[in-house]
Short mmCIF file of N, CA and C in Angstrom, two decimals:
data_model
loop_
_atom_site.label_atom_id
_atom_site.label_comp_id
_atom_site.label_asym_id
_atom_site.label_seq_id
_atom_site.Cartn_x
_atom_site.Cartn_y
_atom_site.Cartn_z
N MET A 1016 50.51 -0.12 115.61
CA MET A 1016 50.76 -1.18 116.56
C MET A 1016 52.08 -0.89 117.26
N ARG A 1017 52.07 -0.98 118.60
CA ARG A 1017 53.27 -0.68 119.39
C ARG A 1017 53.64 -1.88 120.26
N PHE A 1018 54.94 -2.12 120.37
CA PHE A 1018 55.47 -3.17 121.23
C PHE A 1018 56.45 -2.56 122.21
N PHE A 1019 56.63 -3.23 123.33
CA PHE A 1019 57.69 -2.90 124.28
C PHE A 1019 58.78 -3.94 124.11
N PHE A 1020 59.98 -3.50 123.72
CA PHE A 1020 61.15 -4.37 123.59
C PHE A 1020 62.02 -4.16 124.81
N PHE A 1021 62.55 -5.24 125.38
CA PHE A 1021 63.32 -5.15 126.62
C PHE A 1021 64.59 -5.99 126.62
N GLY A 1022 64.82 -6.76 125.57
CA GLY A 1022 65.97 -7.67 125.56
C GLY A 1022 66.71 -7.62 124.24
N SER A 1023 66.93 -8.79 123.64
CA SER A 1023 67.73 -8.86 122.42
C SER A 1023 67.13 -8.06 121.27
N LEU A 1024 65.81 -7.85 121.27
CA LEU A 1024 65.19 -7.04 120.21
C LEU A 1024 65.55 -5.55 120.31
N LEU A 1025 66.16 -5.14 121.41
CA LEU A 1025 66.67 -3.77 121.50
C LEU A 1025 67.87 -3.57 120.59
N ASP A 1026 68.50 -4.66 120.19
CA ASP A 1026 69.63 -4.60 119.27
C ASP A 1026 69.08 -4.44 117.85
N GLY A 1027 69.47 -3.40 117.16
CA GLY A 1027 68.94 -3.12 115.83
C GLY A 1027 69.17 -4.24 114.83
N ASP A 1028 70.30 -4.93 114.93
CA ASP A 1028 70.57 -6.03 114.00
C ASP A 1028 69.63 -7.21 114.24
N VAL A 1029 69.36 -7.52 115.50
CA VAL A 1029 68.41 -8.59 115.81
C VAL A 1029 67.02 -8.20 115.34
N ALA A 1030 66.61 -6.98 115.66
CA ALA A 1030 65.28 -6.51 115.23
C ALA A 1030 65.15 -6.58 113.72
N GLU A 1031 66.21 -6.21 112.99
CA GLU A 1031 66.16 -6.25 111.53
C GLU A 1031 65.98 -7.68 111.03
N LEU A 1032 66.70 -8.63 111.61
CA LEU A 1032 66.53 -10.03 111.20
C LEU A 1032 65.12 -10.53 111.49
N VAL A 1033 64.62 -10.20 112.67
CA VAL A 1033 63.29 -10.67 113.06
C VAL A 1033 62.22 -10.05 112.16
N LEU A 1034 62.31 -8.76 111.92
CA LEU A 1034 61.27 -8.06 111.15
C LEU A 1034 61.47 -8.18 109.64
N GLY A 1035 62.67 -8.50 109.23
CA GLY A 1035 62.96 -8.57 107.80
C GLY A 1035 63.17 -7.20 107.19
N ARG A 1036 63.34 -6.20 108.04
CA ARG A 1036 63.60 -4.83 107.58
C ARG A 1036 64.16 -4.02 108.72
N ARG A 1037 64.88 -2.97 108.41
CA ARG A 1037 65.43 -2.07 109.42
C ARG A 1037 64.38 -1.02 109.73
N LEU A 1038 64.11 -0.82 111.02
CA LEU A 1038 63.15 0.20 111.43
C LEU A 1038 63.80 1.58 111.42
N PRO A 1039 63.03 2.61 111.06
CA PRO A 1039 63.57 3.97 111.16
C PRO A 1039 63.92 4.30 112.61
N THR A 1040 64.94 5.11 112.80
CA THR A 1040 65.40 5.47 114.13
C THR A 1040 64.29 6.07 114.98
N ASP A 1041 63.40 6.85 114.37
CA ASP A 1041 62.35 7.49 115.15
C ASP A 1041 61.22 6.54 115.55
N SER A 1042 61.34 5.26 115.19
CA SER A 1042 60.36 4.25 115.62
C SER A 1042 60.57 3.84 117.08
N TRP A 1043 61.76 4.10 117.61
CA TRP A 1043 62.15 3.65 118.95
C TRP A 1043 62.09 4.82 119.94
N ARG A 1044 61.47 4.56 121.11
CA ARG A 1044 61.46 5.56 122.19
C ARG A 1044 61.73 4.86 123.51
N PRO A 1045 62.66 5.38 124.32
CA PRO A 1045 62.91 4.78 125.63
C PRO A 1045 61.62 4.76 126.46
N ALA A 1046 61.44 3.68 127.20
CA ALA A 1046 60.25 3.54 128.04
C ALA A 1046 60.55 2.63 129.22
N THR A 1047 59.70 2.72 130.23
CA THR A 1047 59.85 1.93 131.44
C THR A 1047 58.55 1.17 131.72
N LEU A 1048 58.70 -0.08 132.06
CA LEU A 1048 57.56 -0.92 132.44
C LEU A 1048 57.64 -1.18 133.94
N GLU A 1049 56.66 -0.69 134.67
CA GLU A 1049 56.60 -0.88 136.13
C GLU A 1049 55.84 -2.16 136.46
N GLY A 1050 56.21 -2.79 137.59
CA GLY A 1050 55.50 -3.98 138.04
C GLY A 1050 56.00 -5.27 137.40
N TYR A 1051 57.12 -5.19 136.72
CA TYR A 1051 57.75 -6.36 136.09
C TYR A 1051 59.24 -6.34 136.39
N ALA A 1052 59.87 -7.50 136.28
CA ALA A 1052 61.32 -7.60 136.44
C ALA A 1052 61.89 -8.35 135.24
N ARG A 1053 63.10 -7.96 134.86
CA ARG A 1053 63.82 -8.66 133.80
C ARG A 1053 64.68 -9.73 134.49
N VAL A 1054 64.45 -10.98 134.14
CA VAL A 1054 65.23 -12.10 134.64
C VAL A 1054 65.76 -12.86 133.42
N VAL A 1055 66.49 -13.93 133.64
CA VAL A 1055 67.12 -14.65 132.54
C VAL A 1055 66.44 -16.00 132.36
N PHE A 1056 66.15 -16.33 131.11
CA PHE A 1056 65.61 -17.65 130.78
C PHE A 1056 66.70 -18.66 131.14
N ALA A 1057 66.37 -19.64 131.97
CA ALA A 1057 67.37 -20.54 132.52
C ALA A 1057 68.11 -21.36 131.47
N LYS A 1058 67.49 -21.65 130.33
CA LYS A 1058 68.13 -22.49 129.31
C LYS A 1058 68.98 -21.69 128.32
N GLU A 1059 68.87 -20.39 128.34
CA GLU A 1059 69.55 -19.55 127.35
C GLU A 1059 70.15 -18.34 128.08
N ASN A 1060 70.82 -17.48 127.33
CA ASN A 1060 71.34 -16.27 127.94
C ASN A 1060 70.63 -15.05 127.37
N TYR A 1061 69.31 -15.06 127.48
CA TYR A 1061 68.56 -13.88 127.10
C TYR A 1061 67.46 -13.65 128.11
N PRO A 1062 67.01 -12.41 128.21
CA PRO A 1062 66.07 -12.07 129.28
C PRO A 1062 64.63 -12.38 128.93
N VAL A 1063 63.86 -12.52 129.98
CA VAL A 1063 62.41 -12.58 129.90
C VAL A 1063 61.90 -11.63 130.98
N ILE A 1064 60.66 -11.21 130.86
CA ILE A 1064 60.10 -10.39 131.92
C ILE A 1064 58.99 -11.17 132.61
N VAL A 1065 58.92 -10.95 133.92
CA VAL A 1065 57.91 -11.59 134.76
C VAL A 1065 57.26 -10.52 135.62
N ALA A 1066 55.99 -10.72 135.93
CA ALA A 1066 55.30 -9.78 136.83
C ALA A 1066 55.98 -9.83 138.19
N ARG A 1067 56.26 -8.65 138.75
CA ARG A 1067 56.88 -8.57 140.06
C ARG A 1067 56.55 -7.23 140.68
N PRO A 1068 55.79 -7.24 141.79
CA PRO A 1068 55.47 -5.98 142.46
C PRO A 1068 56.75 -5.20 142.78
N GLY A 1069 56.74 -3.94 142.47
CA GLY A 1069 57.91 -3.08 142.72
C GLY A 1069 58.99 -3.18 141.66
N GLY A 1070 58.83 -4.08 140.70
CA GLY A 1070 59.83 -4.24 139.66
C GLY A 1070 59.77 -3.12 138.64
N ARG A 1071 60.85 -3.03 137.87
CA ARG A 1071 60.97 -1.96 136.87
C ARG A 1071 61.88 -2.46 135.75
N VAL A 1072 61.41 -2.34 134.51
CA VAL A 1072 62.19 -2.78 133.36
C VAL A 1072 62.35 -1.63 132.39
N GLU A 1073 63.59 -1.32 132.06
CA GLU A 1073 63.89 -0.29 131.06
C GLU A 1073 63.91 -0.97 129.69
N GLY A 1074 63.38 -0.28 128.71
CA GLY A 1074 63.36 -0.82 127.35
C GLY A 1074 62.99 0.27 126.38
N ALA A 1075 62.27 -0.13 125.33
CA ALA A 1075 61.86 0.84 124.31
C ALA A 1075 60.49 0.48 123.77
N VAL A 1076 59.70 1.52 123.52
CA VAL A 1076 58.46 1.35 122.77
C VAL A 1076 58.85 1.45 121.30
N VAL A 1077 58.36 0.49 120.53
CA VAL A 1077 58.63 0.48 119.10
C VAL A 1077 57.29 0.69 118.39
N ARG A 1078 57.24 1.72 117.57
CA ARG A 1078 56.01 2.13 116.88
C ARG A 1078 56.08 1.78 115.40
N GLY A 1079 54.91 1.84 114.78
CA GLY A 1079 54.85 1.69 113.33
C GLY A 1079 55.03 0.28 112.84
N LEU A 1080 54.67 -0.68 113.66
CA LEU A 1080 54.80 -2.08 113.27
C LEU A 1080 53.55 -2.53 112.53
N SER A 1081 53.74 -3.27 111.48
CA SER A 1081 52.64 -3.75 110.64
C SER A 1081 52.12 -5.10 111.16
N PRO A 1082 50.99 -5.55 110.65
CA PRO A 1082 50.53 -6.91 111.00
C PRO A 1082 51.56 -7.98 110.65
N ALA A 1083 52.30 -7.81 109.56
CA ALA A 1083 53.35 -8.77 109.20
C ALA A 1083 54.48 -8.73 110.24
N ASP A 1084 54.84 -7.53 110.71
CA ASP A 1084 55.85 -7.41 111.78
C ASP A 1084 55.36 -8.13 113.03
N HIS A 1085 54.10 -7.90 113.37
CA HIS A 1085 53.50 -8.54 114.54
C HIS A 1085 53.64 -10.06 114.44
N ALA A 1086 53.31 -10.61 113.29
CA ALA A 1086 53.39 -12.07 113.10
C ALA A 1086 54.83 -12.56 113.23
N ARG A 1087 55.78 -11.80 112.72
CA ARG A 1087 57.19 -12.21 112.82
C ARG A 1087 57.69 -12.13 114.26
N ILE A 1088 57.26 -11.10 115.00
CA ILE A 1088 57.64 -11.00 116.42
C ILE A 1088 57.07 -12.17 117.20
N VAL A 1089 55.81 -12.48 116.97
CA VAL A 1089 55.17 -13.61 117.67
C VAL A 1089 55.91 -14.91 117.36
N TRP A 1090 56.28 -15.12 116.09
CA TRP A 1090 57.04 -16.32 115.73
C TRP A 1090 58.37 -16.36 116.47
N PHE A 1091 59.09 -15.23 116.48
CA PHE A 1091 60.39 -15.15 117.14
C PHE A 1091 60.28 -15.46 118.63
N GLU A 1092 59.24 -14.97 119.25
CA GLU A 1092 59.08 -15.11 120.70
C GLU A 1092 58.30 -16.37 121.10
N GLU A 1093 57.83 -17.12 120.16
CA GLU A 1093 56.99 -18.29 120.44
C GLU A 1093 57.72 -19.27 121.35
N GLY A 1094 56.98 -19.84 122.26
CA GLY A 1094 57.53 -20.88 123.13
C GLY A 1094 57.73 -20.42 124.55
N GLU A 1095 58.40 -19.30 124.74
CA GLU A 1095 58.70 -18.84 126.10
C GLU A 1095 57.78 -17.72 126.58
N TYR A 1096 57.06 -17.10 125.65
CA TYR A 1096 56.34 -15.88 125.98
C TYR A 1096 54.86 -15.95 125.63
N ASP A 1097 54.10 -15.14 126.35
CA ASP A 1097 52.72 -14.83 125.99
C ASP A 1097 52.68 -13.34 125.66
N LEU A 1098 51.96 -13.00 124.64
CA LEU A 1098 51.79 -11.61 124.27
C LEU A 1098 50.70 -11.00 125.14
N ARG A 1099 51.04 -9.91 125.84
CA ARG A 1099 50.08 -9.28 126.75
C ARG A 1099 50.08 -7.76 126.58
N PRO A 1100 48.92 -7.16 126.79
CA PRO A 1100 48.90 -5.70 126.83
C PRO A 1100 49.47 -5.22 128.17
N VAL A 1101 50.32 -4.21 128.11
CA VAL A 1101 50.90 -3.60 129.32
C VAL A 1101 50.89 -2.09 129.11
N THR A 1102 51.11 -1.35 130.18
CA THR A 1102 51.21 0.10 130.10
C THR A 1102 52.62 0.50 130.50
N VAL A 1103 53.27 1.28 129.64
CA VAL A 1103 54.63 1.75 129.90
C VAL A 1103 54.62 3.26 130.02
N SER A 1104 55.70 3.79 130.57
CA SER A 1104 55.88 5.25 130.68
C SER A 1104 57.08 5.66 129.85
N GLU A 1105 56.87 6.69 129.04
CA GLU A 1105 57.97 7.27 128.30
C GLU A 1105 58.69 8.27 129.20
N ALA A 1106 59.87 8.72 128.76
CA ALA A 1106 60.68 9.63 129.55
C ALA A 1106 59.93 10.92 129.90
N ASN A 1107 59.02 11.36 129.02
CA ASN A 1107 58.26 12.58 129.27
C ASN A 1107 57.07 12.36 130.21
N GLY A 1108 56.93 11.13 130.72
CA GLY A 1108 55.84 10.81 131.64
C GLY A 1108 54.58 10.30 130.96
N ARG A 1109 54.53 10.40 129.65
CA ARG A 1109 53.36 9.91 128.91
C ARG A 1109 53.24 8.40 129.07
N ARG A 1110 52.01 7.94 129.37
CA ARG A 1110 51.76 6.51 129.53
C ARG A 1110 51.13 5.97 128.25
N LEU A 1111 51.60 4.81 127.83
CA LEU A 1111 51.13 4.21 126.59
C LEU A 1111 50.75 2.75 126.81
N ASP A 1112 49.69 2.33 126.16
CA ASP A 1112 49.32 0.92 126.14
C ASP A 1112 50.03 0.29 124.95
N VAL A 1113 50.75 -0.79 125.23
CA VAL A 1113 51.55 -1.48 124.22
C VAL A 1113 51.42 -2.99 124.43
N LEU A 1114 52.02 -3.74 123.54
CA LEU A 1114 52.09 -5.19 123.71
C LEU A 1114 53.50 -5.55 124.16
N ALA A 1115 53.59 -6.55 125.03
CA ALA A 1115 54.89 -7.04 125.49
C ALA A 1115 54.85 -8.56 125.55
N CYS A 1116 55.99 -9.15 125.34
CA CYS A 1116 56.12 -10.60 125.44
C CYS A 1116 56.56 -10.92 126.86
N VAL A 1117 55.64 -11.51 127.64
CA VAL A 1117 55.85 -11.80 129.05
C VAL A 1117 56.09 -13.31 129.20
N ALA A 1118 57.05 -13.67 130.03
CA ALA A 1118 57.39 -15.08 130.22
C ALA A 1118 56.18 -15.89 130.67
N ARG A 1119 56.04 -17.05 130.07
CA ARG A 1119 55.01 -17.99 130.53
C ARG A 1119 55.39 -18.49 131.91
N ARG A 1120 54.39 -18.75 132.72
CA ARG A 1120 54.64 -19.16 134.10
C ARG A 1120 55.49 -20.42 134.22
N GLU A 1121 55.35 -21.33 133.27
CA GLU A 1121 56.02 -22.62 133.41
C GLU A 1121 57.49 -22.63 132.95
N ILE A 1122 57.95 -21.56 132.34
CA ILE A 1122 59.34 -21.62 131.88
C ILE A 1122 60.31 -21.36 133.03
N PRO A 1123 61.43 -22.07 133.03
CA PRO A 1123 62.41 -21.88 134.12
C PRO A 1123 63.18 -20.58 133.93
N VAL A 1124 63.29 -19.82 134.99
CA VAL A 1124 64.05 -18.58 134.95
C VAL A 1124 65.04 -18.57 136.10
N ARG A 1125 66.04 -17.72 135.95
CA ARG A 1125 66.99 -17.50 137.04
C ARG A 1125 67.16 -16.00 137.21
N GLU A 1126 67.38 -15.61 138.42
CA GLU A 1126 67.63 -14.19 138.68
C GLU A 1126 68.96 -13.85 138.03
N GLY A 1127 69.05 -12.68 137.52
CA GLY A 1127 70.29 -12.27 136.90
C GLY A 1127 70.19 -10.85 136.41
N ASP A 1128 71.34 -10.23 136.32
CA ASP A 1128 71.41 -8.86 135.86
C ASP A 1128 71.82 -8.91 134.40
N TRP A 1129 70.84 -8.99 133.49
CA TRP A 1129 71.11 -9.07 132.06
C TRP A 1129 71.44 -7.68 131.55
N SER A 1130 72.51 -7.60 130.79
CA SER A 1130 72.95 -6.32 130.23
C SER A 1130 73.01 -6.44 128.72
N LEU A 1131 72.35 -5.53 128.02
CA LEU A 1131 72.39 -5.52 126.57
C LEU A 1131 73.83 -5.37 126.07
N ALA A 1132 74.59 -4.46 126.64
CA ALA A 1132 75.97 -4.23 126.19
C ALA A 1132 76.82 -5.49 126.38
N ARG A 1133 76.70 -6.12 127.52
CA ARG A 1133 77.47 -7.35 127.77
C ARG A 1133 77.02 -8.45 126.80
N TRP A 1134 75.70 -8.59 126.61
CA TRP A 1134 75.17 -9.60 125.70
C TRP A 1134 75.69 -9.35 124.28
N GLN A 1135 75.69 -8.09 123.84
CA GLN A 1135 76.18 -7.76 122.49
C GLN A 1135 77.66 -8.15 122.34
N ARG A 1136 78.42 -7.92 123.37
CA ARG A 1136 79.86 -8.20 123.35
C ARG A 1136 80.14 -9.71 123.38
N GLU A 1137 79.40 -10.45 124.21
CA GLU A 1137 79.73 -11.85 124.47
C GLU A 1137 78.88 -12.86 123.71
N ASP A 1138 77.62 -12.57 123.48
CA ASP A 1138 76.70 -13.59 122.98
C ASP A 1138 76.07 -13.30 121.62
N LYS A 1139 76.13 -12.06 121.19
CA LYS A 1139 75.41 -11.68 119.98
C LYS A 1139 75.83 -12.45 118.73
N PRO A 1140 77.12 -12.64 118.44
CA PRO A 1140 77.46 -13.33 117.18
C PRO A 1140 76.82 -14.72 117.06
N ALA A 1141 76.92 -15.52 118.09
CA ALA A 1141 76.32 -16.86 118.05
C ALA A 1141 74.79 -16.76 117.99
N PHE A 1142 74.22 -15.82 118.71
CA PHE A 1142 72.78 -15.65 118.72
C PHE A 1142 72.26 -15.25 117.34
N MET A 1143 73.01 -14.41 116.64
CA MET A 1143 72.59 -13.96 115.31
C MET A 1143 72.46 -15.15 114.35
N GLU A 1144 73.38 -16.12 114.46
CA GLU A 1144 73.27 -17.33 113.63
C GLU A 1144 71.96 -18.06 113.92
N LEU A 1145 71.64 -18.17 115.20
CA LEU A 1145 70.42 -18.85 115.60
C LEU A 1145 69.18 -18.10 115.14
N VAL A 1146 69.21 -16.78 115.22
CA VAL A 1146 68.06 -15.98 114.78
C VAL A 1146 67.86 -16.14 113.27
N ARG A 1147 68.96 -16.13 112.52
CA ARG A 1147 68.85 -16.35 111.06
C ARG A 1147 68.17 -17.68 110.78
N LEU A 1148 68.61 -18.72 111.48
CA LEU A 1148 68.00 -20.05 111.32
C LEU A 1148 66.52 -20.00 111.69
N TRP A 1149 66.21 -19.48 112.88
CA TRP A 1149 64.83 -19.44 113.38
C TRP A 1149 63.91 -18.70 112.42
N MET A 1150 64.34 -17.52 111.99
CA MET A 1150 63.47 -16.71 111.13
C MET A 1150 63.36 -17.30 109.73
N SER A 1151 64.35 -18.08 109.30
CA SER A 1151 64.24 -18.74 107.99
C SER A 1151 63.15 -19.80 108.00
N LEU A 1152 62.76 -20.23 109.19
CA LEU A 1152 61.72 -21.26 109.33
C LEU A 1152 60.32 -20.67 109.47
N HIS A 1153 60.23 -19.34 109.56
CA HIS A 1153 58.94 -18.68 109.72
C HIS A 1153 58.02 -19.04 108.55
N GLY A 1154 56.88 -19.60 108.86
CA GLY A 1154 55.90 -19.95 107.84
C GLY A 1154 56.13 -21.31 107.20
N THR A 1155 57.22 -21.99 107.55
CA THR A 1155 57.51 -23.29 106.93
C THR A 1155 57.66 -24.43 107.92
N ALA A 1156 57.80 -24.12 109.19
CA ALA A 1156 58.02 -25.16 110.20
C ALA A 1156 57.12 -24.91 111.40
N THR A 1157 56.95 -25.95 112.20
CA THR A 1157 56.25 -25.78 113.47
C THR A 1157 57.25 -25.26 114.50
N VAL A 1158 56.74 -24.77 115.62
CA VAL A 1158 57.63 -24.32 116.69
C VAL A 1158 58.48 -25.49 117.18
N ALA A 1159 57.88 -26.66 117.33
CA ALA A 1159 58.63 -27.83 117.80
C ALA A 1159 59.78 -28.17 116.84
N GLU A 1160 59.51 -28.11 115.54
CA GLU A 1160 60.57 -28.38 114.55
C GLU A 1160 61.67 -27.32 114.63
N ALA A 1161 61.27 -26.07 114.76
CA ALA A 1161 62.24 -24.98 114.84
C ALA A 1161 63.07 -25.10 116.12
N GLU A 1162 62.44 -25.43 117.24
CA GLU A 1162 63.18 -25.59 118.50
C GLU A 1162 64.18 -26.73 118.40
N ALA A 1163 63.81 -27.83 117.74
CA ALA A 1163 64.74 -28.96 117.58
C ALA A 1163 65.95 -28.53 116.76
N LEU A 1164 65.74 -27.77 115.69
CA LEU A 1164 66.86 -27.29 114.88
C LEU A 1164 67.71 -26.29 115.65
N TRP A 1165 67.07 -25.42 116.43
CA TRP A 1165 67.79 -24.45 117.27
C TRP A 1165 68.71 -25.19 118.23
N ASP A 1166 68.15 -26.19 118.94
CA ASP A 1166 68.94 -26.95 119.91
C ASP A 1166 70.08 -27.71 119.24
N ALA A 1167 69.82 -28.31 118.08
CA ALA A 1167 70.87 -29.05 117.35
C ALA A 1167 71.97 -28.09 116.91
N HIS A 1168 71.59 -26.92 116.42
CA HIS A 1168 72.58 -25.94 115.97
C HIS A 1168 73.42 -25.46 117.16
N LYS A 1169 72.79 -25.19 118.28
CA LYS A 1169 73.52 -24.76 119.48
C LYS A 1169 74.49 -25.83 119.94
N ALA A 1170 74.04 -27.10 119.95
CA ALA A 1170 74.90 -28.19 120.38
C ALA A 1170 76.09 -28.34 119.45
N SER A 1171 75.86 -28.23 118.16
CA SER A 1171 76.93 -28.34 117.17
C SER A 1171 77.93 -27.19 117.34
N ALA A 1172 77.44 -25.99 117.50
CA ALA A 1172 78.32 -24.83 117.68
C ALA A 1172 79.12 -24.96 118.97
N GLY A 1173 78.50 -25.47 120.02
CA GLY A 1173 79.21 -25.66 121.29
C GLY A 1173 80.31 -26.69 121.16
N ALA A 1174 80.05 -27.78 120.44
CA ALA A 1174 81.07 -28.81 120.23
C ALA A 1174 82.23 -28.24 119.41
N ASP A 1175 81.92 -27.45 118.38
CA ASP A 1175 82.97 -26.84 117.56
C ASP A 1175 83.85 -25.92 118.41
N ARG A 1176 83.24 -25.12 119.29
CA ARG A 1176 84.02 -24.21 120.15
C ARG A 1176 84.90 -24.99 121.10
N ARG A 1177 84.36 -26.07 121.68
CA ARG A 1177 85.16 -26.88 122.61
C ARG A 1177 86.35 -27.52 121.89
N LEU A 1178 86.15 -28.02 120.67
CA LEU A 1178 87.25 -28.62 119.91
C LEU A 1178 88.31 -27.59 119.56
N ARG A 1179 87.89 -26.40 119.10
CA ARG A 1179 88.85 -25.35 118.77
C ARG A 1179 89.66 -24.95 120.01
N SER A 1180 88.98 -24.86 121.14
CA SER A 1180 89.64 -24.49 122.37
C SER A 1180 90.62 -25.58 122.80
N GLN A 1181 90.21 -26.83 122.69
CA GLN A 1181 91.03 -27.95 123.13
C GLN A 1181 92.27 -28.13 122.25
N PHE A 1182 92.11 -27.93 120.93
CA PHE A 1182 93.20 -28.19 120.00
C PHE A 1182 93.86 -26.92 119.47
N GLY A 1183 93.44 -25.80 119.99
CA GLY A 1183 94.09 -24.53 119.66
C GLY A 1183 93.93 -24.07 118.22
N SER A 1184 92.86 -24.48 117.56
CA SER A 1184 92.69 -23.99 116.19
C SER A 1184 91.64 -22.95 116.08
#
């Protein structure tokens, strides 16, 4: 089973939390998805992909995923994405059929130049806390329950940051 990763799952630490295991280095291969664009989910600071003529998204094909990995990826991506078959090109020109999580039409997006390096520097620590929470709910909560906890945790973390900033602690 192969997936195309294009956003936060390109980060090995995020992928490890989501999958519950670290993937071997040779599981990842750079790839390009034509006919799509990477934009930003309006409510968060992570990317989604949308169909767009002339678009191009750089990412990675990830191989060797088990049915359990598939279920964990679907849980992680639930809510904003639909799982779809797409065709990507590897650096050597080889074309592969893979699965990708494509933004649902109804979710709000904004144009933006999302950068993995910038995201890792600025947003990854807080995001990792949320991923730990989200994945701890896999198999025990509904998506609605998990989203409510995600939003509550984000709001609490935001209030804590504002207080520390305001009072210098």
